[in-house]
Tab-separated table of N, CA and C and ligand atoms in Angstrom:
chain	number	residue	atom	x	y	z
A	264	MET	N	28.148	45.519	-14.808
A	264	MET	CA	26.784	45.838	-14.212
A	264	MET	C	25.727	44.816	-13.522
A	265	ILE	N	24.982	45.719	-12.615
A	265	ILE	CA	24.400	44.619	-11.319
A	265	ILE	C	23.226	43.483	-12.319
A	266	SER	N	23.115	42.270	-11.535
A	266	SER	CA	22.572	41.524	-12.233
A	266	SER	C	21.219	42.065	-11.622
A	267	LYS	N	20.220	41.343	-12.104
A	267	LYS	CA	18.654	41.832	-12.001
A	267	LYS	C	18.010	41.097	-10.761
A	268	LYS	N	18.906	39.828	-10.344
A	268	LYS	CA	19.025	39.462	-8.908
A	268	LYS	C	19.260	39.829	-7.773
A	269	MET	N	20.906	40.812	-8.104
A	269	MET	CA	21.002	41.549	-7.233
A	269	MET	C	20.382	42.803	-6.768
A	270	LEU	N	19.758	43.124	-7.850
A	270	LEU	CA	18.990	44.638	-7.940
A	270	LEU	C	17.415	44.227	-7.174
A	271	ASP	N	16.941	42.908	-7.591
A	271	ASP	CA	15.929	42.574	-6.629
A	271	ASP	C	16.270	42.665	-5.384
A	272	ALA	N	17.331	41.874	-4.578
A	272	ALA	CA	17.497	41.609	-3.226
A	272	ALA	C	17.914	42.718	-2.784
A	273	LEU	N	18.840	44.005	-3.163
A	273	LEU	CA	19.076	45.457	-2.872
A	273	LEU	C	17.784	46.335	-2.878
A	274	ASN	N	16.766	45.760	-3.932
A	274	ASN	CA	15.207	47.100	-3.117
A	274	ASN	C	14.726	45.924	-2.148
A	275	ASN	N	14.868	45.053	-2.263
A	275	ASN	CA	14.010	44.257	-0.903
A	275	ASN	C	14.891	44.565	0.638
A	276	HIS	N	16.444	44.720	0.514
A	276	HIS	CA	16.941	45.257	1.635
A	276	HIS	C	16.407	46.558	1.880
A	277	LEU	N	16.103	47.378	1.103
A	277	LEU	CA	15.774	48.905	1.218
A	277	LEU	C	14.506	49.205	1.913
A	278	ASN	N	14.050	48.305	1.589
A	278	ASN	CA	12.550	48.143	2.177
A	278	ASN	C	12.653	47.469	3.933
A	279	GLU	N	13.659	46.903	4.663
A	279	GLU	CA	14.443	46.314	5.464
A	279	GLU	C	14.091	47.329	6.204
A	280	GLU	N	15.327	48.143	6.100
A	280	GLU	CA	15.563	49.421	6.196
A	280	GLU	C	14.594	50.258	6.508
A	281	PHE	N	14.029	50.401	5.933
A	281	PHE	CA	12.538	51.536	5.631
A	281	PHE	C	12.368	50.926	6.881
A	282	TYR	N	11.693	49.721	6.943
A	282	TYR	CA	11.132	48.695	8.306
A	282	TYR	C	11.487	49.386	9.729
A	283	SER	N	12.834	49.396	9.610
A	283	SER	CA	13.697	49.239	10.653
A	283	SER	C	13.565	51.019	11.242
A	284	SER	N	13.264	51.735	10.702
A	284	SER	CA	12.935	52.739	11.094
A	284	SER	C	11.815	53.209	11.673
A	285	TYR	N	10.859	52.639	11.140
A	285	TYR	CA	9.334	52.237	10.999
A	285	TYR	C	9.434	52.078	12.716
A	286	LEU	N	9.621	51.113	12.720
A	286	LEU	CA	9.834	49.978	14.182
A	286	LEU	C	10.880	50.824	15.324
A	287	TYR	N	11.751	51.876	14.918
A	287	TYR	CA	12.271	52.548	15.759
A	287	TYR	C	11.176	53.619	16.494
A	288	LEU	N	10.699	54.451	15.522
A	288	LEU	CA	9.813	55.348	15.567
A	288	LEU	C	9.119	54.824	16.709
A	289	SER	N	7.749	53.803	16.201
A	289	SER	CA	6.860	53.189	17.057
A	289	SER	C	7.508	53.083	18.393
A	290	MET	N	9.111	52.621	18.643
A	290	MET	CA	9.222	52.438	19.968
A	290	MET	C	9.213	53.951	20.766
A	291	ALA	N	10.015	55.089	20.009
A	291	ALA	CA	9.909	56.300	20.159
A	291	ALA	C	8.686	56.481	20.990
A	292	ALA	N	7.700	56.149	19.935
A	292	ALA	CA	6.129	56.763	20.752
A	292	ALA	C	5.903	56.148	21.805
A	293	TYR	N	6.150	55.173	22.073
A	293	TYR	CA	5.854	54.208	23.008
A	293	TYR	C	6.673	54.749	24.376
A	294	PHE	N	7.404	55.045	24.370
A	294	PHE	CA	8.630	56.232	25.342
A	294	PHE	C	7.889	57.174	25.610
A	295	GLU	N	7.636	57.864	24.189
A	295	GLU	CA	6.740	59.444	24.713
A	295	GLU	C	5.500	59.173	25.515
A	296	ASP	N	4.659	58.297	24.927
A	296	ASP	CA	3.764	57.863	25.679
A	296	ASP	C	3.762	58.236	28.008
A	297	LYS	N	4.772	57.555	27.805
A	297	LYS	CA	5.766	56.771	29.300
A	297	LYS	C	6.322	58.630	29.587
A	298	ASN	N	6.143	59.354	29.076
A	298	ASN	CA	7.227	60.403	29.335
A	298	ASN	C	8.287	60.095	30.201
A	299	LEU	N	8.809	59.075	28.975
A	299	LEU	CA	10.462	59.252	29.069
A	299	LEU	C	11.305	59.118	27.908
A	300	ASN	N	11.101	60.840	28.327
A	300	ASN	CA	11.425	61.473	26.774
A	300	ASN	C	13.412	61.182	26.410
A	301	GLY	N	14.182	60.546	27.117
A	301	GLY	CA	15.559	60.594	26.444
A	301	GLY	C	15.372	59.031	26.079
A	302	PHE	N	14.830	58.325	26.097
A	302	PHE	CA	14.240	56.574	25.241
A	302	PHE	C	13.821	57.365	24.521
A	303	ALA	N	13.054	58.171	23.808
A	303	ALA	CA	12.170	57.948	22.983
A	303	ALA	C	13.371	59.623	21.895
A	304	ASN	N	14.130	60.529	22.326
A	304	ASN	CA	15.138	60.668	21.638
A	304	ASN	C	16.286	59.585	21.294
A	305	TRP	N	16.389	58.897	21.701
A	305	TRP	CA	17.093	57.684	21.025
A	305	TRP	C	16.670	57.027	20.056
A	306	PHE	N	15.487	56.617	20.284
A	306	PHE	CA	15.061	56.329	19.299
A	306	PHE	C	14.720	56.527	18.406
A	307	LYS	N	14.300	57.996	18.197
A	307	LYS	CA	14.106	58.819	17.363
A	307	LYS	C	15.064	58.869	15.709
A	308	LEU	N	16.144	59.324	16.911
A	308	LEU	CA	17.437	59.543	16.133
A	308	LEU	C	17.847	58.037	15.329
A	309	GLN	N	17.584	56.916	16.530
A	309	GLN	CA	17.746	55.656	15.688
A	309	GLN	C	16.900	55.356	14.244
A	310	ALA	N	16.003	55.956	14.109
A	310	ALA	CA	14.722	55.730	13.097
A	310	ALA	C	15.198	56.834	12.220
A	311	GLN	N	16.066	58.056	12.725
A	311	GLN	CA	16.450	59.173	11.461
A	311	GLN	C	18.049	57.986	10.621
A	312	GLU	N	18.871	57.314	11.775
A	312	GLU	CA	19.707	56.419	10.752
A	312	GLU	C	19.191	55.450	10.205
A	313	GLU	N	18.127	54.990	10.540
A	313	GLU	CA	17.575	53.559	9.744
A	313	GLU	C	17.565	54.476	8.308
A	314	TRP	N	16.651	55.448	7.759
A	314	TRP	CA	16.473	56.237	7.121
A	314	TRP	C	17.335	56.401	6.302
A	315	ALA	N	18.347	56.688	6.994
A	315	ALA	CA	19.596	56.868	6.250
A	315	ALA	C	20.428	55.834	5.785
A	316	HIS	N	20.117	54.724	6.490
A	316	HIS	CA	20.696	53.108	5.817
A	316	HIS	C	19.788	53.493	4.804
A	317	GLY	N	18.725	53.248	4.585
A	317	GLY	CA	17.832	52.665	3.491
A	317	GLY	C	17.933	54.001	1.940
A	318	MET	N	18.370	55.149	2.445
A	318	MET	CA	18.691	56.090	1.302
A	318	MET	C	20.343	55.623	0.475
A	319	LYS	N	21.198	55.087	1.586
A	319	LYS	CA	22.170	54.511	0.890
A	319	LYS	C	21.826	53.289	0.332
A	320	PHE	N	21.286	52.741	0.078
A	320	PHE	CA	20.585	51.716	-0.541
A	320	PHE	C	19.998	51.854	-1.952
A	321	TYR	N	19.280	53.471	-1.584
A	321	TYR	CA	18.531	54.128	-2.934
A	321	TYR	C	19.664	54.363	-3.553
A	322	ASP	N	20.492	55.848	-3.045
A	322	ASP	CA	21.312	55.862	-3.915
A	322	ASP	C	22.677	54.872	-4.417
A	323	PHE	N	23.077	53.757	-4.070
A	323	PHE	CA	23.887	52.876	-4.666
A	323	PHE	C	23.019	52.123	-5.759
A	324	ILE	N	21.265	51.651	-5.821
A	324	ILE	CA	21.095	51.133	-6.852
A	324	ILE	C	20.689	52.328	-7.550
A	325	ASN	N	20.304	53.421	-7.698
A	325	ASN	CA	20.395	54.564	-8.732
A	325	ASN	C	21.866	54.416	-9.359
A	326	GLN	N	23.238	54.476	-8.667
A	326	GLN	CA	24.123	54.878	-9.237
A	326	GLN	C	24.848	54.064	-9.964
A	327	THR	N	24.320	52.416	-10.092
A	327	THR	CA	24.252	51.520	-11.013
A	327	THR	C	23.430	51.280	-11.875
A	328	GLY	N	22.887	52.250	-12.062
A	328	GLY	CA	22.009	52.269	-12.736
A	328	GLY	C	20.688	51.434	-12.970
A	329	GLY	N	20.165	50.863	-11.948
A	329	GLY	CA	19.268	50.552	-11.582
A	329	GLY	C	17.401	51.165	-11.258
A	330	LYS	N	16.670	50.209	-10.930
A	330	LYS	CA	15.577	51.438	-10.630
A	330	LYS	C	15.388	51.287	-9.026
A	331	VAL	N	15.167	52.301	-8.240
A	331	VAL	CA	14.208	51.664	-7.523
A	331	VAL	C	12.807	51.181	-6.879
A	332	ILE	N	12.663	50.216	-6.517
A	332	ILE	CA	10.864	50.252	-6.437
A	332	ILE	C	10.769	49.638	-5.047
A	333	LEU	N	9.630	50.613	-4.663
A	333	LEU	CA	9.507	51.006	-3.318
A	333	LEU	C	8.266	50.293	-3.088
A	334	LYS	N	8.319	49.684	-1.731
A	334	LYS	CA	7.631	48.524	-1.649
A	334	LYS	C	6.774	48.622	-0.120
A	335	ALA	N	5.331	48.587	-0.139
A	335	ALA	CA	4.615	48.417	1.107
A	335	ALA	C	6.058	48.249	2.289
A	336	ILE	N	5.651	49.108	3.420
A	336	ILE	CA	6.198	49.369	4.312
A	336	ILE	C	5.553	48.541	5.835
A	337	GLY	N	5.345	47.431	5.940
A	337	GLY	CA	4.620	46.632	7.522
A	337	GLY	C	4.695	47.830	8.498
A	338	ALA	N	3.455	47.242	8.895
A	338	ALA	CA	3.168	48.396	10.913
A	338	ALA	C	3.933	47.455	11.499
A	339	PRO	N	4.702	48.671	12.566
A	339	PRO	CA	5.048	47.972	13.247
A	339	PRO	C	4.306	47.562	14.909
A	340	LYS	N	4.868	46.822	15.485
A	340	LYS	CA	4.081	46.721	16.784
A	340	LYS	C	4.213	48.080	17.615
A	341	THR	N	3.164	48.555	18.388
A	341	THR	CA	3.166	49.707	19.422
A	341	THR	C	2.737	49.701	19.974
A	342	ASN	N	2.965	48.685	20.909
A	342	ASN	CA	3.416	47.923	22.678
A	342	ASN	C	4.383	46.863	23.032
A	343	TRP	N	4.575	47.375	24.151
A	343	TRP	CA	5.596	45.953	24.281
A	343	TRP	C	4.949	46.029	25.865
A	344	LYS	N	5.882	44.852	26.480
A	344	LYS	CA	5.581	44.378	27.983
A	344	LYS	C	6.222	44.931	28.958
A	345	SER	N	7.271	45.694	28.659
A	345	SER	CA	8.227	46.395	29.103
A	345	SER	C	9.492	47.116	28.868
A	346	ILE	N	9.988	47.956	29.473
A	346	ILE	CA	10.987	48.272	28.130
A	346	ILE	C	12.334	47.194	28.156
A	347	THR	N	12.812	46.323	29.358
A	347	THR	CA	13.555	45.351	28.767
A	347	THR	C	13.096	44.845	27.582
A	348	ASP	N	11.821	44.498	27.310
A	348	ASP	CA	11.367	44.003	26.564
A	348	ASP	C	11.395	44.785	25.210
A	349	VAL	N	11.559	45.795	25.163
A	349	VAL	CA	11.986	46.722	23.972
A	349	VAL	C	13.055	46.644	23.719
A	350	PHE	N	13.958	46.427	24.180
A	350	PHE	CA	15.900	46.268	24.067
A	350	PHE	C	15.579	44.947	23.675
A	351	LYS	N	14.973	44.309	24.173
A	351	LYS	CA	15.211	42.592	23.651
A	351	LYS	C	14.780	42.656	21.784
A	352	GLU	N	13.780	43.169	21.997
A	352	GLU	CA	13.502	43.020	20.357
A	352	GLU	C	14.302	43.847	19.592
A	353	THR	N	14.896	45.279	20.018
A	353	THR	CA	15.783	45.880	19.346
A	353	THR	C	17.093	45.447	19.094
A	354	LEU	N	17.783	44.533	19.920
A	354	LEU	CA	18.572	43.414	19.424
A	354	LEU	C	18.634	42.503	18.503
A	355	ALA	N	17.564	41.891	18.652
A	355	ALA	CA	17.083	40.654	17.903
A	355	ALA	C	17.083	40.922	16.667
A	356	HIS	N	16.147	42.462	16.781
A	356	HIS	CA	15.942	42.962	15.029
A	356	HIS	C	17.415	43.397	14.534
A	357	GLU	N	18.200	43.736	15.376
A	357	GLU	CA	19.429	44.050	14.630
A	357	GLU	C	20.267	42.772	13.994
A	358	LYS	N	19.854	41.587	14.795
A	358	LYS	CA	20.427	40.809	14.553
A	358	LYS	C	19.887	40.097	13.587
A	359	HIS	N	18.992	40.581	12.877
A	359	HIS	CA	18.059	40.173	11.826
A	359	HIS	C	18.680	40.628	10.551
A	360	ILE	N	19.083	41.880	10.737
A	360	ILE	CA	19.192	42.578	9.835
A	360	ILE	C	20.517	42.396	9.686
A	361	THR	N	21.566	42.082	10.311
A	361	THR	CA	22.947	41.548	10.497
A	361	THR	C	22.916	39.999	9.451
A	362	GLY	N	21.866	39.367	9.831
A	362	GLY	CA	21.959	38.370	8.954
A	362	GLY	C	21.333	38.372	7.634
A	363	LEU	N	20.363	39.200	7.248
A	363	LEU	CA	20.078	39.718	6.385
A	363	LEU	C	21.336	40.796	5.209
A	364	ILE	N	22.347	41.022	5.408
A	364	ILE	CA	23.334	41.968	5.351
A	364	ILE	C	24.667	40.707	4.962
A	365	ASN	N	24.850	39.856	5.643
A	365	ASN	CA	25.645	38.954	5.716
A	365	ASN	C	25.141	37.522	3.994
A	366	LYS	N	23.783	37.888	3.907
A	366	LYS	CA	23.793	36.855	2.903
A	366	LYS	C	23.778	37.787	1.669
A	367	LEU	N	23.366	39.331	1.262
A	367	LEU	CA	23.405	39.884	0.645
A	367	LEU	C	24.926	39.516	0.401
A	368	ALA	N	25.722	40.404	1.333
A	368	ALA	CA	27.141	40.238	1.022
A	368	ALA	C	27.875	38.589	0.369
A	369	GLY	N	27.318	37.614	1.016
A	369	GLY	CA	27.696	36.463	0.088
A	369	GLY	C	27.133	36.006	-1.244
A	370	GLN	N	25.798	36.718	-1.183
A	370	GLN	CA	25.276	36.648	-2.344
A	370	GLN	C	26.250	38.035	-3.629
A	371	ALA	N	27.192	38.913	-3.267
A	371	ALA	CA	27.072	39.435	-3.875
A	371	ALA	C	29.016	38.487	-4.373
A	372	ILE	N	29.420	38.170	-3.355
A	372	ILE	CA	30.928	37.741	-3.462
A	372	ILE	C	30.615	36.292	-4.909
A	373	GLN	N	29.493	35.343	-4.685
A	373	GLN	CA	29.181	34.642	-5.434
A	373	GLN	C	29.036	34.742	-6.751
A	374	ALA	N	28.438	35.797	-6.707
A	374	ALA	CA	28.155	36.386	-8.451
A	374	ALA	C	29.207	37.268	-9.059
A	375	LYS	N	30.292	37.494	-8.269
A	375	LYS	CA	31.654	38.133	-8.558
A	375	LYS	C	31.181	39.460	-8.670
A	376	ASP	N	30.464	40.131	-7.906
A	376	ASP	CA	30.102	41.401	-7.828
A	376	ASP	C	30.755	42.228	-6.880
A	377	TYR	N	32.026	42.476	-7.309
A	377	TYR	CA	32.500	43.115	-6.415
A	377	TYR	C	32.307	44.441	-5.616
A	378	ALA	N	31.454	45.474	-6.660
A	378	ALA	CA	31.190	46.582	-6.670
A	378	ALA	C	30.151	46.744	-5.148
A	379	THR	N	29.456	46.141	-5.704
A	379	THR	CA	27.865	45.435	-4.689
A	379	THR	C	28.839	45.015	-3.363
A	380	ASN	N	29.431	44.089	-3.201
A	380	ASN	CA	30.004	43.748	-1.844
A	380	ASN	C	30.773	44.767	-1.142
A	381	ASN	N	31.434	45.563	-1.992
A	381	ASN	CA	32.139	47.053	-1.308
A	381	ASN	C	30.900	47.640	-0.796
A	382	PHE	N	30.650	47.874	-1.339
A	382	PHE	CA	29.783	48.982	-0.694
A	382	PHE	C	28.580	48.255	0.267
A	383	LEU	N	28.450	46.501	0.244
A	383	LEU	CA	28.041	46.271	1.732
A	383	LEU	C	28.993	45.924	2.740
A	384	GLN	N	30.239	46.353	2.501
A	384	GLN	CA	30.894	46.125	3.726
A	384	GLN	C	30.888	47.224	4.624
A	385	TRP	N	30.245	48.620	4.480
A	385	TRP	CA	29.718	49.468	5.111
A	385	TRP	C	29.320	48.784	5.977
A	386	PHE	N	27.786	48.928	5.758
A	386	PHE	CA	27.047	47.913	6.739
A	386	PHE	C	27.368	46.663	7.193
A	387	VAL	N	28.418	45.984	6.753
A	387	VAL	CA	28.446	44.994	7.678
A	387	VAL	C	29.689	45.159	9.023
A	388	THR	N	30.103	46.543	8.885
A	388	THR	CA	31.113	47.232	9.911
A	388	THR	C	30.257	47.897	10.610
A	389	GLU	N	28.764	48.586	10.358
A	389	GLU	CA	27.627	48.901	11.344
A	389	GLU	C	26.971	48.628	11.629
A	390	GLN	N	27.060	46.829	11.426
A	390	GLN	CA	26.013	46.185	12.118
A	390	GLN	C	26.733	45.588	13.436
A	391	VAL	N	27.785	45.542	13.392
A	391	VAL	CA	28.867	45.186	14.535
A	391	VAL	C	28.611	46.374	15.680
A	392	GLU	N	28.587	47.618	15.010
A	392	GLU	CA	28.160	48.235	16.155
A	392	GLU	C	26.919	48.523	16.426
A	393	GLU	N	25.608	48.158	15.515
A	393	GLU	CA	24.556	48.399	15.949
A	393	GLU	C	24.043	47.536	17.121
A	394	GLU	N	24.926	46.169	16.855
A	394	GLU	CA	24.094	44.969	17.914
A	394	GLU	C	25.050	45.427	19.247
A	395	ALA	N	26.698	45.524	18.973
A	395	ALA	CA	26.917	46.082	20.333
A	395	ALA	C	26.186	47.190	21.708
A	396	THR	N	25.756	47.739	20.691
A	396	THR	CA	24.720	49.481	21.281
A	396	THR	C	23.968	48.708	21.748
A	397	ALA	N	22.687	47.966	21.156
A	397	ALA	CA	21.549	47.449	21.712
A	397	ALA	C	21.965	46.541	22.489
A	398	GLU	N	23.030	46.064	22.937
A	398	GLU	CA	23.694	44.685	23.872
A	398	GLU	C	23.761	45.189	25.375
A	399	GLU	N	24.100	47.019	24.514
A	399	GLU	CA	25.016	47.355	25.622
A	399	GLU	C	23.935	47.963	26.724
A	400	ILE	N	22.814	48.529	25.768
A	400	ILE	CA	21.282	49.433	26.731
A	400	ILE	C	21.066	48.046	27.652
A	401	LEU	N	20.751	47.351	26.686
A	401	LEU	CA	19.751	46.073	27.031
A	401	LEU	C	19.903	45.606	28.620
A	402	ASN	N	21.536	45.524	28.202
A	402	ASN	CA	22.310	45.047	30.181
A	402	ASN	C	22.186	45.828	31.037
A	403	LYS	N	22.390	47.212	30.845
A	403	LYS	CA	21.772	48.184	31.688
A	403	LYS	C	20.671	48.479	32.103
A	404	VAL	N	19.504	48.137	31.584
A	404	VAL	CA	18.152	48.415	31.796
A	404	VAL	C	17.740	46.825	32.250
A	405	LYS	N	18.268	45.785	32.322
A	405	LYS	CA	18.250	44.890	32.785
A	405	LYS	C	18.732	45.259	34.135
A	406	LEU	N	19.740	45.681	34.405
A	406	LEU	CA	20.609	45.874	35.928
A	406	LEU	C	19.518	46.862	36.187
A	407	ILE	N	19.276	47.538	36.334
A	407	ILE	CA	18.436	48.813	36.833
A	407	ILE	C	16.840	48.252	37.122
A	408	GLY	N	16.625	47.285	36.458
A	408	GLY	CA	15.402	46.117	36.763
A	408	GLY	C	14.206	47.192	37.120
A	409	ASP	N	13.830	47.491	38.356
A	409	ASP	CA	12.654	47.746	38.999
A	409	ASP	C	13.213	49.383	39.790
A	410	ASN	N	14.291	49.730	39.614
A	410	ASN	CA	14.740	50.789	39.852
A	410	ASN	C	14.665	52.272	39.275
A	411	THR	N	13.964	53.273	39.838
A	411	THR	CA	13.118	53.848	39.515
A	411	THR	C	14.636	55.051	39.136
A	412	GLY	N	15.176	55.425	40.275
A	412	GLY	CA	15.778	56.526	39.798
A	412	GLY	C	17.024	55.625	38.752
A	413	GLY	N	17.369	54.792	38.672
A	413	GLY	CA	18.313	53.876	37.734
A	413	GLY	C	17.584	54.724	36.410
A	414	LEU	N	16.650	54.298	36.357
A	414	LEU	CA	15.656	54.399	35.200
A	414	LEU	C	15.961	55.679	34.537
A	415	PHE	N	15.384	56.804	35.389
A	415	PHE	CA	15.789	58.191	35.327
A	415	PHE	C	17.049	58.623	34.724
A	416	MET	N	17.759	58.190	35.574
A	416	MET	CA	19.143	58.311	35.198
A	416	MET	C	19.976	57.537	33.321
A	417	LEU	N	19.340	56.562	33.050
A	417	LEU	CA	19.184	56.117	31.937
A	417	LEU	C	18.720	56.869	31.149
A	418	ASP	N	17.350	57.138	31.552
A	418	ASP	CA	16.511	58.196	30.689
A	418	ASP	C	17.383	59.461	30.087
A	419	ARG	N	18.333	59.768	31.290
A	419	ARG	CA	18.850	61.147	30.551
A	419	ARG	C	19.875	60.743	29.986
A	420	GLU	N	20.705	60.075	30.204
A	420	GLU	CA	21.873	59.689	29.044
A	420	GLU	C	21.624	59.325	27.889
A	421	LEU	N	20.333	58.947	27.898
A	421	LEU	CA	19.774	58.749	26.343
A	421	LEU	C	19.859	59.876	25.618
A	422	GLY	N	19.146	60.763	26.206
A	422	GLY	CA	18.283	62.417	26.019
A	422	GLY	C	19.611	62.940	25.453
A	423	PHE	N	21.136	62.985	25.884
A	423	PHE	CA	21.988	63.571	25.332
A	423	PHE	C	22.090	62.835	23.980
A	424	ARG	N	21.711	61.626	23.527
A	424	ARG	CA	22.554	61.552	22.089
A	424	ARG	C	22.272	62.322	21.354
A	425	LYS	N	22.731	62.820	20.057
A	425	LYS	CA	23.013	63.957	19.268
A	425	LYS	C	22.928	63.016	18.026
A	426	ALA	N	21.857	64.059	17.012
A	426	ALA	CA	22.155	63.156	15.248
A	426	ALA	C	23.707	63.585	14.628
A	427	GLN	N	24.259	62.111	14.063
A	427	GLN	CA	25.528	62.189	13.845
A	427	GLN	C	25.529	63.324	12.608
B	756	FEO	FE1	20.312	49.846	9.655
B	756	FEO	FE2	20.109	49.234	12.736
B	756	FEO	O1	20.360	48.364	10.711
């Protein structure tokens, strides 16, 4: 049986994943406004993925006999200084989420809650990929700098991302 303390922590994290979805959707809107539809496509799919992450928590909480408690989702930023700035924030946000996941896994291990720890391991692996992808795109954006041709090429590449 899952403890009340663990349940509260999982409910809090569910909110973090939904906030991530909202943040990335706001980034998508930023790119739509600039007619960079490939970047917007990438962030819209990222937003969908984060929603699915939140739903994994939703389902797990229910499976363990707990109750999902939804809290208000904070308003994300709506503007950024530059494209580089967007990806810097994306990477920083993923690192923040990784820290939270690691903390949750540590809490589960300490409580000998092996089921929750096992559930969280999927996210431990996922976060490695999330950080690597954000860093890869950030590096490309930095390399491109003010090169418009490079920017349109990357926009085209990101436009090919499909829902998994
Ligand atoms: Fe759900 Fe991007 O972490």
